[in-house]
XYZ file of C-alpha atoms in Angstrom:
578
model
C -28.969 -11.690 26.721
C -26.221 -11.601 24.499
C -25.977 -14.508 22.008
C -23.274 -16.787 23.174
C -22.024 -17.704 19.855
C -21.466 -13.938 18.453
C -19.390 -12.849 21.381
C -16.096 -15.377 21.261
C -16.399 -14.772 17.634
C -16.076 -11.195 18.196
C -13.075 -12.032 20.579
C -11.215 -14.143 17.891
C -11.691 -11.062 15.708
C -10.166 -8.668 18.307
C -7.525 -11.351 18.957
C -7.199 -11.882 15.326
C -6.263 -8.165 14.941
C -4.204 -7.757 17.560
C -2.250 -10.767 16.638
C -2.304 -9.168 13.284
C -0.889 -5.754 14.298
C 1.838 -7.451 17.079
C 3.680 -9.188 13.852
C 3.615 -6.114 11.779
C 4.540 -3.824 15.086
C 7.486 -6.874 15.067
C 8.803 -6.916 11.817
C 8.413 -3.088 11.143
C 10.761 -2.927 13.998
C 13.292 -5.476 12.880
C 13.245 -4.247 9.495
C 14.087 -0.513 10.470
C 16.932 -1.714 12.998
C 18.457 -3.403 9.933
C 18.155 -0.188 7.921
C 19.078 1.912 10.660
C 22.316 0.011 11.059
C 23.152 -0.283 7.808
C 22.603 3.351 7.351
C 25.814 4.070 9.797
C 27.721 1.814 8.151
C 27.686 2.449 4.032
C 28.736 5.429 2.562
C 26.460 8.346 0.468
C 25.129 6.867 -2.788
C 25.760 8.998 -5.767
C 22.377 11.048 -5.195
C 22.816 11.394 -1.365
C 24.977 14.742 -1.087
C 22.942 16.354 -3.867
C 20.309 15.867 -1.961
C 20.896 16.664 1.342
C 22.480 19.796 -0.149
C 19.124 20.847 -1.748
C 17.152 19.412 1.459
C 18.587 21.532 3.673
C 18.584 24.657 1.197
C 14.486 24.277 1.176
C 14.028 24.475 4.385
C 16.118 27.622 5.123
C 14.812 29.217 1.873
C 11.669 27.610 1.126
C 13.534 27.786 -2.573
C 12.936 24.209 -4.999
C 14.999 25.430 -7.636
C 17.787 23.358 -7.842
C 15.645 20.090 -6.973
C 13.320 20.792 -10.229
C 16.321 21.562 -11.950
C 18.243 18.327 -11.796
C 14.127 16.597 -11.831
C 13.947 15.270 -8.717
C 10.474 15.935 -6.549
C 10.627 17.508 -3.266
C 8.938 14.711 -0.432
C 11.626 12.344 -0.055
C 13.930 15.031 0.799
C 12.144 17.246 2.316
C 10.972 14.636 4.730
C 14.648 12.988 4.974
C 16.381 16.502 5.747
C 13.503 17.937 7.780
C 15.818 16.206 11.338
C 18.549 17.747 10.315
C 16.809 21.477 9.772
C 15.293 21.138 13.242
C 18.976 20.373 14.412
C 19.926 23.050 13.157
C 17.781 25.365 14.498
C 18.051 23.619 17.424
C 22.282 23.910 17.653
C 21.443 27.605 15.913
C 24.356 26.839 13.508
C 24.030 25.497 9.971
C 25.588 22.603 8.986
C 28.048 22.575 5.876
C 26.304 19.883 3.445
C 29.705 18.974 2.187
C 31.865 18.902 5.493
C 29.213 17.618 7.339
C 27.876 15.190 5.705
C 29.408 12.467 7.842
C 27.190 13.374 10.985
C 23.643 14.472 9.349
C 23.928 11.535 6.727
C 22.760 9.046 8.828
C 20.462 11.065 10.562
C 18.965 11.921 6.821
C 18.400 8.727 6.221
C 16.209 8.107 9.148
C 13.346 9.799 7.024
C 13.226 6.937 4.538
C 12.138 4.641 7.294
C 9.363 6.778 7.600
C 8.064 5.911 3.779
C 8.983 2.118 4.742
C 6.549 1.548 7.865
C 4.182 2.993 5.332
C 5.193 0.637 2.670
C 4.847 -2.403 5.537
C 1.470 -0.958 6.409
C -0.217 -0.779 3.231
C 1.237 -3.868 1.397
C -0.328 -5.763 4.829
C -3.995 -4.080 4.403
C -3.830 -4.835 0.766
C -3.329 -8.624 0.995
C -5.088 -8.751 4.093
C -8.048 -7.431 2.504
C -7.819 -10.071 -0.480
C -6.869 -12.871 1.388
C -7.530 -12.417 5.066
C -5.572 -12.135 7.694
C -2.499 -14.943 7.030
C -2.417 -13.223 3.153
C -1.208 -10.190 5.240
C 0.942 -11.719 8.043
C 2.657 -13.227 4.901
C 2.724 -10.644 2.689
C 4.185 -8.610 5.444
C 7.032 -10.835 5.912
C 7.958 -11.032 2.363
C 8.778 -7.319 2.153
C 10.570 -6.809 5.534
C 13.371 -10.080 4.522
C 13.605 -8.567 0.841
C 16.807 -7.268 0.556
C 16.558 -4.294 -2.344
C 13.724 -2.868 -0.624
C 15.501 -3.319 2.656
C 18.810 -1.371 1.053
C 16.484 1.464 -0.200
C 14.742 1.927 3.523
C 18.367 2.612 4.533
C 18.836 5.344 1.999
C 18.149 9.271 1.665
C 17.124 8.886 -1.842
C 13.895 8.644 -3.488
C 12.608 5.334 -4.283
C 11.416 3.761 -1.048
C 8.837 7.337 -1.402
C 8.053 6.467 -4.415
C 7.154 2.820 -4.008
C 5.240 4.118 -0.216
C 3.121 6.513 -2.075
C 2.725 4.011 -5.163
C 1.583 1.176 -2.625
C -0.990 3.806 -0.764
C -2.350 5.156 -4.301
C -3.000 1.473 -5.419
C -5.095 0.828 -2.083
C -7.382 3.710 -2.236
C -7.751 3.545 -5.744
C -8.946 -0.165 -5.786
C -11.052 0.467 -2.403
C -12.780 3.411 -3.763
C -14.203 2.324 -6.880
C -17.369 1.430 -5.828
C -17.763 3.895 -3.871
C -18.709 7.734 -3.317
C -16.910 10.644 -5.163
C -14.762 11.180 -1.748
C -13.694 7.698 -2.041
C -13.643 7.047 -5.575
C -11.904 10.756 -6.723
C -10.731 12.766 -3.941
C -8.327 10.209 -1.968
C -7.242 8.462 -4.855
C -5.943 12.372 -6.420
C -4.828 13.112 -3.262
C -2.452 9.487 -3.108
C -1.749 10.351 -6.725
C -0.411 13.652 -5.801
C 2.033 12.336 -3.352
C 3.007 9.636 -5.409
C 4.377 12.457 -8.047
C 5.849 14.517 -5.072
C 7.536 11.409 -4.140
C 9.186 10.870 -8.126
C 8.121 11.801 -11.037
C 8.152 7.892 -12.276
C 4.533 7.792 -10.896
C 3.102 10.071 -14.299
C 3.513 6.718 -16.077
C 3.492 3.905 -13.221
C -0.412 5.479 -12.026
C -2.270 5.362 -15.152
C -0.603 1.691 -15.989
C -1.871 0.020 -12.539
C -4.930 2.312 -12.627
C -6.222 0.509 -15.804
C -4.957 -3.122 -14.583
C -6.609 -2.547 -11.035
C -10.054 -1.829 -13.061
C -9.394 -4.281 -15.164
C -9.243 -6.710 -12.567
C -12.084 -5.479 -11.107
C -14.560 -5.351 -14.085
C -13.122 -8.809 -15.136
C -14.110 -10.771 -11.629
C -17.572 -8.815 -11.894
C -18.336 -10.055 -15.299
C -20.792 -12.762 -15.543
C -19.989 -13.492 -19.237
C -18.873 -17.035 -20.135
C -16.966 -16.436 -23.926
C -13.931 -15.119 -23.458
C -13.777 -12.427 -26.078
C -17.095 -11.477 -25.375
C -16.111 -10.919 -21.537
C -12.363 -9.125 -22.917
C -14.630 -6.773 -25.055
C -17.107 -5.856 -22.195
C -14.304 -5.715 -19.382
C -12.260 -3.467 -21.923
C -15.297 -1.346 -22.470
C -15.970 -0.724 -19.231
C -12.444 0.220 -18.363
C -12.337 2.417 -21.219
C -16.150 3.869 -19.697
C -16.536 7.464 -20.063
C -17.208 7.841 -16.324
C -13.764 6.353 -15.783
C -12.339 8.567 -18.206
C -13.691 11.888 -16.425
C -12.858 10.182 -13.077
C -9.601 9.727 -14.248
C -9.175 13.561 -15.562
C -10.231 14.836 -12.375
C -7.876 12.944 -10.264
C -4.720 14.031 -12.846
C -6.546 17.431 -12.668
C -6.631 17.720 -8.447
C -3.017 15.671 -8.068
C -1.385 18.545 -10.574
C -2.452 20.912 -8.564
C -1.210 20.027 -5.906
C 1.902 18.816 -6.902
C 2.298 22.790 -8.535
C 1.190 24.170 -5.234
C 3.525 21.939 -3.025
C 6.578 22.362 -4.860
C 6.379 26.382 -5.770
C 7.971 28.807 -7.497
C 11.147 30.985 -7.440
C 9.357 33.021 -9.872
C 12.762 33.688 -11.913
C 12.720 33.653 -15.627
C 13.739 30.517 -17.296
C 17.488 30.360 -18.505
C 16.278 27.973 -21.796
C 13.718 29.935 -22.465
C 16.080 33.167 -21.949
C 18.940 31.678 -24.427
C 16.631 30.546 -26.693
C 14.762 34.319 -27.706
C 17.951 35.776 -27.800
C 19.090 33.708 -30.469
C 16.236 34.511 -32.627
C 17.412 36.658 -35.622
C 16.890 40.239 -35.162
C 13.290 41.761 -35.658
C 9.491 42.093 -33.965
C 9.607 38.157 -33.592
C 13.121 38.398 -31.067
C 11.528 41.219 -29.267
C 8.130 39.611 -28.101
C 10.229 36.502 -27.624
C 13.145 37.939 -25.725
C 10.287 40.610 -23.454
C 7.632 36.697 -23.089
C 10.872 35.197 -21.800
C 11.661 38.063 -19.152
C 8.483 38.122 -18.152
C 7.009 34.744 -17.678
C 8.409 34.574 -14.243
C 7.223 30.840 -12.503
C 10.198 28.871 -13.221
C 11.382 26.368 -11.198
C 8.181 24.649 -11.021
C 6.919 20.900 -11.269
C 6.915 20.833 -14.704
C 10.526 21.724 -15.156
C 11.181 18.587 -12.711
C 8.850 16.301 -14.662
C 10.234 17.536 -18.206
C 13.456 16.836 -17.097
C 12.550 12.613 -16.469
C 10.658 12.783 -19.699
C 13.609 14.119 -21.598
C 16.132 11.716 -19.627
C 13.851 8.611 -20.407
C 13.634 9.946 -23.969
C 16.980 9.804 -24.367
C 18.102 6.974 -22.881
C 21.110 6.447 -20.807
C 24.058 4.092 -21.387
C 23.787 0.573 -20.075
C 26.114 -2.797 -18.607
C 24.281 -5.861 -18.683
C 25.748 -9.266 -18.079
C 29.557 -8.330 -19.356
C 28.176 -6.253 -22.467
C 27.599 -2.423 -22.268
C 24.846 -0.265 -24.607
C 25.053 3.423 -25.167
C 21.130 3.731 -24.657
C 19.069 0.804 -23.822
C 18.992 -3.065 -23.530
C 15.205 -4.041 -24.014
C 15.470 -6.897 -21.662
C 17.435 -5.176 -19.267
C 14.853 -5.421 -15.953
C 13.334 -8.519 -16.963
C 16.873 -10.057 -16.469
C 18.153 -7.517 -13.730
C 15.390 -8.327 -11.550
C 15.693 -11.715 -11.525
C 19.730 -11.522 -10.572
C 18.136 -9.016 -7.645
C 15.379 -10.631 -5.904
C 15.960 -14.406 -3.829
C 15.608 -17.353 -5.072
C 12.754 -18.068 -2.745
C 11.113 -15.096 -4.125
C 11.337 -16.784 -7.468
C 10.686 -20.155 -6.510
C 7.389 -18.366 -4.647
C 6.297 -16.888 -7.918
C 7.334 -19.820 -10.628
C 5.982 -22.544 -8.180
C 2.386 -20.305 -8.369
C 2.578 -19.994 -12.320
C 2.875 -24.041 -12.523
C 0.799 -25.205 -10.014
C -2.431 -22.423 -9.297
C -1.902 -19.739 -12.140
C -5.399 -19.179 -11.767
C -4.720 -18.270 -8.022
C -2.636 -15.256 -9.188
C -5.656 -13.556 -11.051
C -5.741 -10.552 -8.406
C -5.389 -6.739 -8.785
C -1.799 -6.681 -7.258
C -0.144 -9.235 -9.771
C -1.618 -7.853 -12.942
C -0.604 -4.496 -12.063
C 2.875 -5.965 -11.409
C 2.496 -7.751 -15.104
C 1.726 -4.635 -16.192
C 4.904 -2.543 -14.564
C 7.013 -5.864 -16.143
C 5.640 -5.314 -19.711
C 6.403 -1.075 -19.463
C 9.876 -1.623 -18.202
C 11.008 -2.740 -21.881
C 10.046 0.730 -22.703
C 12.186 2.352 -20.172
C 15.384 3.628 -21.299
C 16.767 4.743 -17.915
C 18.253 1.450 -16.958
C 20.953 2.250 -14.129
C 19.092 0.162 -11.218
C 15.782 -2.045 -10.446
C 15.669 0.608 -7.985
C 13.243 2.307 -10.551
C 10.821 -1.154 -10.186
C 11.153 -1.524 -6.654
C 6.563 -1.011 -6.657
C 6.405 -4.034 -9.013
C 8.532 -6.170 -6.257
C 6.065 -4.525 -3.403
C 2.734 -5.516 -5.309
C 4.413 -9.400 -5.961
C 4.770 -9.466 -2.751
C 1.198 -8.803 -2.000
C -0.487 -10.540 -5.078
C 1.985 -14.034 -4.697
C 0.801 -13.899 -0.616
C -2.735 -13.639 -1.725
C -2.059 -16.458 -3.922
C -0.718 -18.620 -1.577
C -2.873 -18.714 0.682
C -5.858 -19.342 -1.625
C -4.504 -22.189 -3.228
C -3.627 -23.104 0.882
C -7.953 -22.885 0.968
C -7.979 -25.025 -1.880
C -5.976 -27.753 -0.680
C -6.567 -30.643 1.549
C -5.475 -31.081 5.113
C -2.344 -32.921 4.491
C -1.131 -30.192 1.312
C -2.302 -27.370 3.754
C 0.649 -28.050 6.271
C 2.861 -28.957 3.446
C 1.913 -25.534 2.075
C 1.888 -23.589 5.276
C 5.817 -25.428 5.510
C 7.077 -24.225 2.451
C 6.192 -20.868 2.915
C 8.010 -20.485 6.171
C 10.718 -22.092 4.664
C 10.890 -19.534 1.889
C 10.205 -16.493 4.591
C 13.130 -17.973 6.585
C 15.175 -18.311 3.663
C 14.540 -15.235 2.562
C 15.534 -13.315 5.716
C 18.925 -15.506 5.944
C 19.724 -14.144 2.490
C 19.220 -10.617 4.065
C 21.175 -11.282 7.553
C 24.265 -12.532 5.473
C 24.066 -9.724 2.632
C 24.343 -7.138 5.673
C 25.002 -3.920 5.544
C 25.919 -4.370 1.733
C 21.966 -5.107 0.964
C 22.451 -2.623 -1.857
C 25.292 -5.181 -3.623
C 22.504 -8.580 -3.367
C 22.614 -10.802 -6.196
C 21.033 -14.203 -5.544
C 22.898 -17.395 -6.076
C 21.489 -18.338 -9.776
C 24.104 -15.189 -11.118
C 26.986 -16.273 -8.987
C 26.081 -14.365 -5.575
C 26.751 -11.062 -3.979
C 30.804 -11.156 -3.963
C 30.317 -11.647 -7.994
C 27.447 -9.780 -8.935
C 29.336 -6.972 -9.890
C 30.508 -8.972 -13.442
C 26.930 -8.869 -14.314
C 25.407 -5.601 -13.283
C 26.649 -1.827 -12.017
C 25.510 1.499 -10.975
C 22.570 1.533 -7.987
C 22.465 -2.744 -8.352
C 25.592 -2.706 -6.623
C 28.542 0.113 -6.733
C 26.710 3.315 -6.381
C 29.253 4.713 -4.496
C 28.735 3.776 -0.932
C 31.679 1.682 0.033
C 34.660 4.206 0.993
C 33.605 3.583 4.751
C 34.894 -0.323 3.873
C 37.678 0.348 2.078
C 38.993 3.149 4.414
C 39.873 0.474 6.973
C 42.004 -1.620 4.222
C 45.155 0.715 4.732
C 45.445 0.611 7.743
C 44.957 -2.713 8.434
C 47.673 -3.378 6.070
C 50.535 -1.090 7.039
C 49.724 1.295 4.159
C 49.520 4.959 4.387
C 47.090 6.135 1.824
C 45.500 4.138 -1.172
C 44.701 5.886 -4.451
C 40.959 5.879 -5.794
C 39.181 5.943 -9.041
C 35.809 6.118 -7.790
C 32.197 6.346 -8.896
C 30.465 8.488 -6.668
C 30.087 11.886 -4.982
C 31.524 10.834 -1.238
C 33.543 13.909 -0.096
C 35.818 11.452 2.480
C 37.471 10.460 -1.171
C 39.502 14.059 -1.027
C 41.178 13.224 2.524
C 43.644 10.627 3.955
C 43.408 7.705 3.561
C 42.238 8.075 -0.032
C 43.724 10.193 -2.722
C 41.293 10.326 -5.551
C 43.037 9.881 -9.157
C 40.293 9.610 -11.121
C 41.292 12.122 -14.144
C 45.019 10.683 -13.642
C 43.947 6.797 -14.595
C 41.615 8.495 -18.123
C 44.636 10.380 -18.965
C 47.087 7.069 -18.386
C 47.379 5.164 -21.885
C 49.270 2.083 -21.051
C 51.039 0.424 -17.250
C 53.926 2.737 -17.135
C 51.934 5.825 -17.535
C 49.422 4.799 -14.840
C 52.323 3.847 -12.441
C 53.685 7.493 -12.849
C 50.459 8.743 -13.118
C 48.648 7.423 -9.822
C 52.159 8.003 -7.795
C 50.677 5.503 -4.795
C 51.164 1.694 -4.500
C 47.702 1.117 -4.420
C 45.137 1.718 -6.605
C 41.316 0.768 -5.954
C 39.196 0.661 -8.471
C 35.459 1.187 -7.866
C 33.341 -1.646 -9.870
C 31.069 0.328 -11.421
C 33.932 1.574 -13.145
C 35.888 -1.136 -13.971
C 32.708 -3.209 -15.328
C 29.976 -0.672 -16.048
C 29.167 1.513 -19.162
C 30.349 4.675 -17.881
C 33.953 3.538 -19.488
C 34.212 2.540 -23.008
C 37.179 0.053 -22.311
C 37.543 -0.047 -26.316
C 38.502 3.557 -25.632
C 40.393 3.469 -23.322
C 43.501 0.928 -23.067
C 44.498 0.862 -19.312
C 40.893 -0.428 -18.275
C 41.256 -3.265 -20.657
C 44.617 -3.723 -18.785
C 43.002 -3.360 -15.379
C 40.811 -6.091 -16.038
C 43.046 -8.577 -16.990
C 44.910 -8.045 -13.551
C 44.548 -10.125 -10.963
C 43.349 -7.850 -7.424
C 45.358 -7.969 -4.519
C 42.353 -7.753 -2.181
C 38.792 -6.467 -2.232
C 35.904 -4.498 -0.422
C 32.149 -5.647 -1.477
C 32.634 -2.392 -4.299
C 36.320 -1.790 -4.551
C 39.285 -4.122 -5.877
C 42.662 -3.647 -5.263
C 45.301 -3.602 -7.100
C 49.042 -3.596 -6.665
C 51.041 -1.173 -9.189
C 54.266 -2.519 -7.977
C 53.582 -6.050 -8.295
C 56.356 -7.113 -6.151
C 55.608 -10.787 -3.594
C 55.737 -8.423 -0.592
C 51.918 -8.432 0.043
C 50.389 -10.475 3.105
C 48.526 -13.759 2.194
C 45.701 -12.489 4.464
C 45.750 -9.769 2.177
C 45.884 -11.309 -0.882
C 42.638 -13.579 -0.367
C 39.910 -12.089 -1.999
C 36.403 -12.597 0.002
């Protein structure tokens, strides 16, 4: 006979689970309605057209050559325009990328919530495996009310892979590394393969969590009591030579399949080409010029991943908090992040650091230390989009967290605990319900909120040229007939009625009256990207400095509007700026 005490505790394990799977079944749904609908209602981000462009080219070619060429990997696209190829064989007409783009856009976009129910999965099994199961009910919750990770699930671009694949390598990593080869190599190159495939950020984001994971790991194992003493034999053992060949062998297996999946159009390289035909006449130009002609397996992976070392090396220019860089501010995601993410987040995360720092000693927070500390390396600084896995792994170590210092508590501070953390949950998905669809545009109260954000930050944080959808209802809706546009972005709709786009006219205009002639329309939005963001020197160029110092007629969440006539005519409605 069965003992009576082991079988309701295997039903409260089953119910447990089920319990467990019902909440992330719950907000996996909510979360992708929000993304869904806010996917019909914004307009292509800069990177959207080139990418369903290239998408849709790889799946009726099979060719990769303009993706490597510009440096982006293949899997988000592939997976966001692989709907849109079957429509197309399905319809047995192909659609134009440009004149299209309208109708398969959304339907693009759909393939990013594919990488987000992965994201929801693993950042639950993580935390649940640290803390049990209310670490990963919480956890859970955390990501689906975040609102940058909820903008990115709603877009065709390539971060939400990224931070997926990240999340999965991270998991199979740490649960492998006591374990077989299979476990400890194989998955973990496999993860780290897809994780490359997803954006080439994950050659440097791997390796940094892969040494803070072990880290981690070796550290809670250590049964050393001096501190230095357990540093040096924790560092030691990270360092190990095992770890060093395991390490090889995953970068080894994850190359190769990152080669294999991407391919070849097994065309000469054009550098390579212009660079042996320069050579000075002789034996040494010859063997150059015949190597170059010959060495046919360009585009490949490596051209892709060259390409993000080379932009990173460089540098890109930067607008930070009124004041613009032409490379790099050093303390540029420290400071953008905490503009992006709720204030519950950070009162979560600073509430932890006063009260149970010790609780935060898990593998997810240190690697998130660790991706903090690297991003004042990065030079690339056009978005937090790029740090979206150190927001992902907060979310898990914080839960974690949480709910040990909840263990460690007494009865009474246990509610209190429980209390706050639904408060901050329910906070945090209010900030999300009233930043909707413009999710892309948050910026938390402590910066002056969403409608202001733009003063501090630009590009992908909140202009990245998805808001001609909004702003095409303004003219009509105030008895104009067209309203001209200078515009940071890629949309196609900004070459038809209503819009007329006048970008080059406005760089070309040198003081009001110019512009006025120049524009030839009573309107002129301005995206705000471009009228506060580096991509315009406004000590170069006088009629921005002007721009600025007028006050808008009206506004969208990215566009303000201005009134070149500057007559009393305009509606009040009008004039009130959100």
């Amino acid at each position: 006979m069965p003992n009576s005490r082991i079988v309701p505790a295997m039903d409260r394990t089953r119910l447990t689970l089920i319990c467990d799977w019902v909440w992330l079944v719950v907000l996996g749904v909510v979360s992708s309605l929000y993304g869904g609908a806010s996917a019909q209602r914004i307009g292509p981000t800069f990177d959207e057209p080139l990418y369903v462009k290239c998408g849709l080219e790889r799946w009726r070619t099979g060719s990769s050559y303009e993706l490597m060429r510009v440096g982006t990997m293949p899997l988000p696209v592939d997976v966001a325009t692989l709907p849109v190829g079957i429509w197309e064989r399905v319809r047995g007409e192909q659609f134009d990328p440009t004149a299209d783009l309208g109708r398969i856009l959304p339907v693009a976009r759909m393939g990013s919530l594919a990488f987000w129910w992965v994201l929801v999965i693993y950042v639950w099994l993580a935390a649940r495996r640290l803390g049990g199961p209310w670490a990963g009910r919480l956890s859970a919750a955390l990501l689906a009310t975040e609102p940058n990770l909820l903008a990115h699930a709603s877009l065709a671009t390539t971060d939400m892979a990224l931070t997926a694949m990240f999340l999965m390598f991270c998991f199979y990593f740490r649960l492998g590394r006591e374990g077989s080869w299979w476990k400890r190599v194989a998955v973990p190159a496999l993860c780290y393969a897809a994780a490359v495939l997803a954006k080439a950020s994950a050659l440097t984001f791997v390796p940094i969590c892969m040494v803070a994971i072990e880290f981690e790991r070796l550290w809670s194992e250590s049964s050393t009591s001096c501190l230095w003493a357990r540093v040096k034999e924790t560092a030691t053992g990270v360092f190990s030579r095992r770890n060093f060949i395991d390490a090889a062998v995953i970068a080894a297996i994850g190359w190769t399949a990152v080669y294999l999946y991407c391919g070849s159009d097994w065309q000469p390289h054009d550098g390579l080409m212009a660079a042996a035909h320069a050579l000075p006449e002789g034996t040494k130009r010859e063997v150059a010029t015949w190597a170059a002609e010959h060495f046919r397996v360009f585009n490949n992976a490596g051209v892709a991943m060259w390409r993000q070392i080379q932009h990173n090396a460089q540098g890109h220019s930067v607008y930070l908090l009124g004041e613009t860089a032409p490379r790099a501010i050093w303390y540029y995601f420290p400071v953008a992040l905490s503009m992006k993410t709720t204030i519950p987040f950070l009162l979560l995360a600073l509430g932890l650091a006063l009260l149970r720092p010790r609780a935060l000693w898990n593998w997810p927070c240190l690697a998130a230390a660790a991706l903090l500390a690297f991003s004042l390396t990065c030079r690339v600084q056009i978005g937090i989009r790029f740090f979206l896995p150190l927001i992902a792994l907060a979310c898990i170590g914080m839960s974690v967290a949480l709910v040990q210092a909840c263990r460690e508590a007494s009865a009474g501070r246990r509610r209190l605990v429980a209390a706050a953390a639904t408060l901050l949950v329910g906070w945090s998905a209010i900030e999300s319900a009233l930043v909707w669809p413009n999710a892309l545009c948050f910026t938390n109260e402590l910066w002056g909120g969403t409608s202001r954000g733009f003063e501090s930050l630009s590009d992908s944080n909140y202009d990245w040229g998805q808001g001609l959808p909004e702003l095409a209802d303004w003219p009509s809706a105030n008895g104009a007939l067209e309203v001209a546009v200078w515009y940071f972005g890629t949309d196609p709709a900004v070459h038809s009625l209503p819009f007329r786009d006048v970008g080059a006219e406005v760089m070309a205009s040198t003081d009001e009256r110019q512009l006025r002639s120049a524009v030839g329309s009573r309107y002129l939005a301005v995206g705000t990207t471009l009228l506060y963001g580096s991509y315009v020197n406004p000590e170069k160029c006088e009629i921005l400095k002007w721009l600025r110092a007028q006050p808008p007629i009206a506004r969208t969440q990215t566009f303000l509007i201005f009134d070149l006539q500057g007559d009393d005519s305009i509606p009040k409605a009008v004039a009130a700026l959100p």
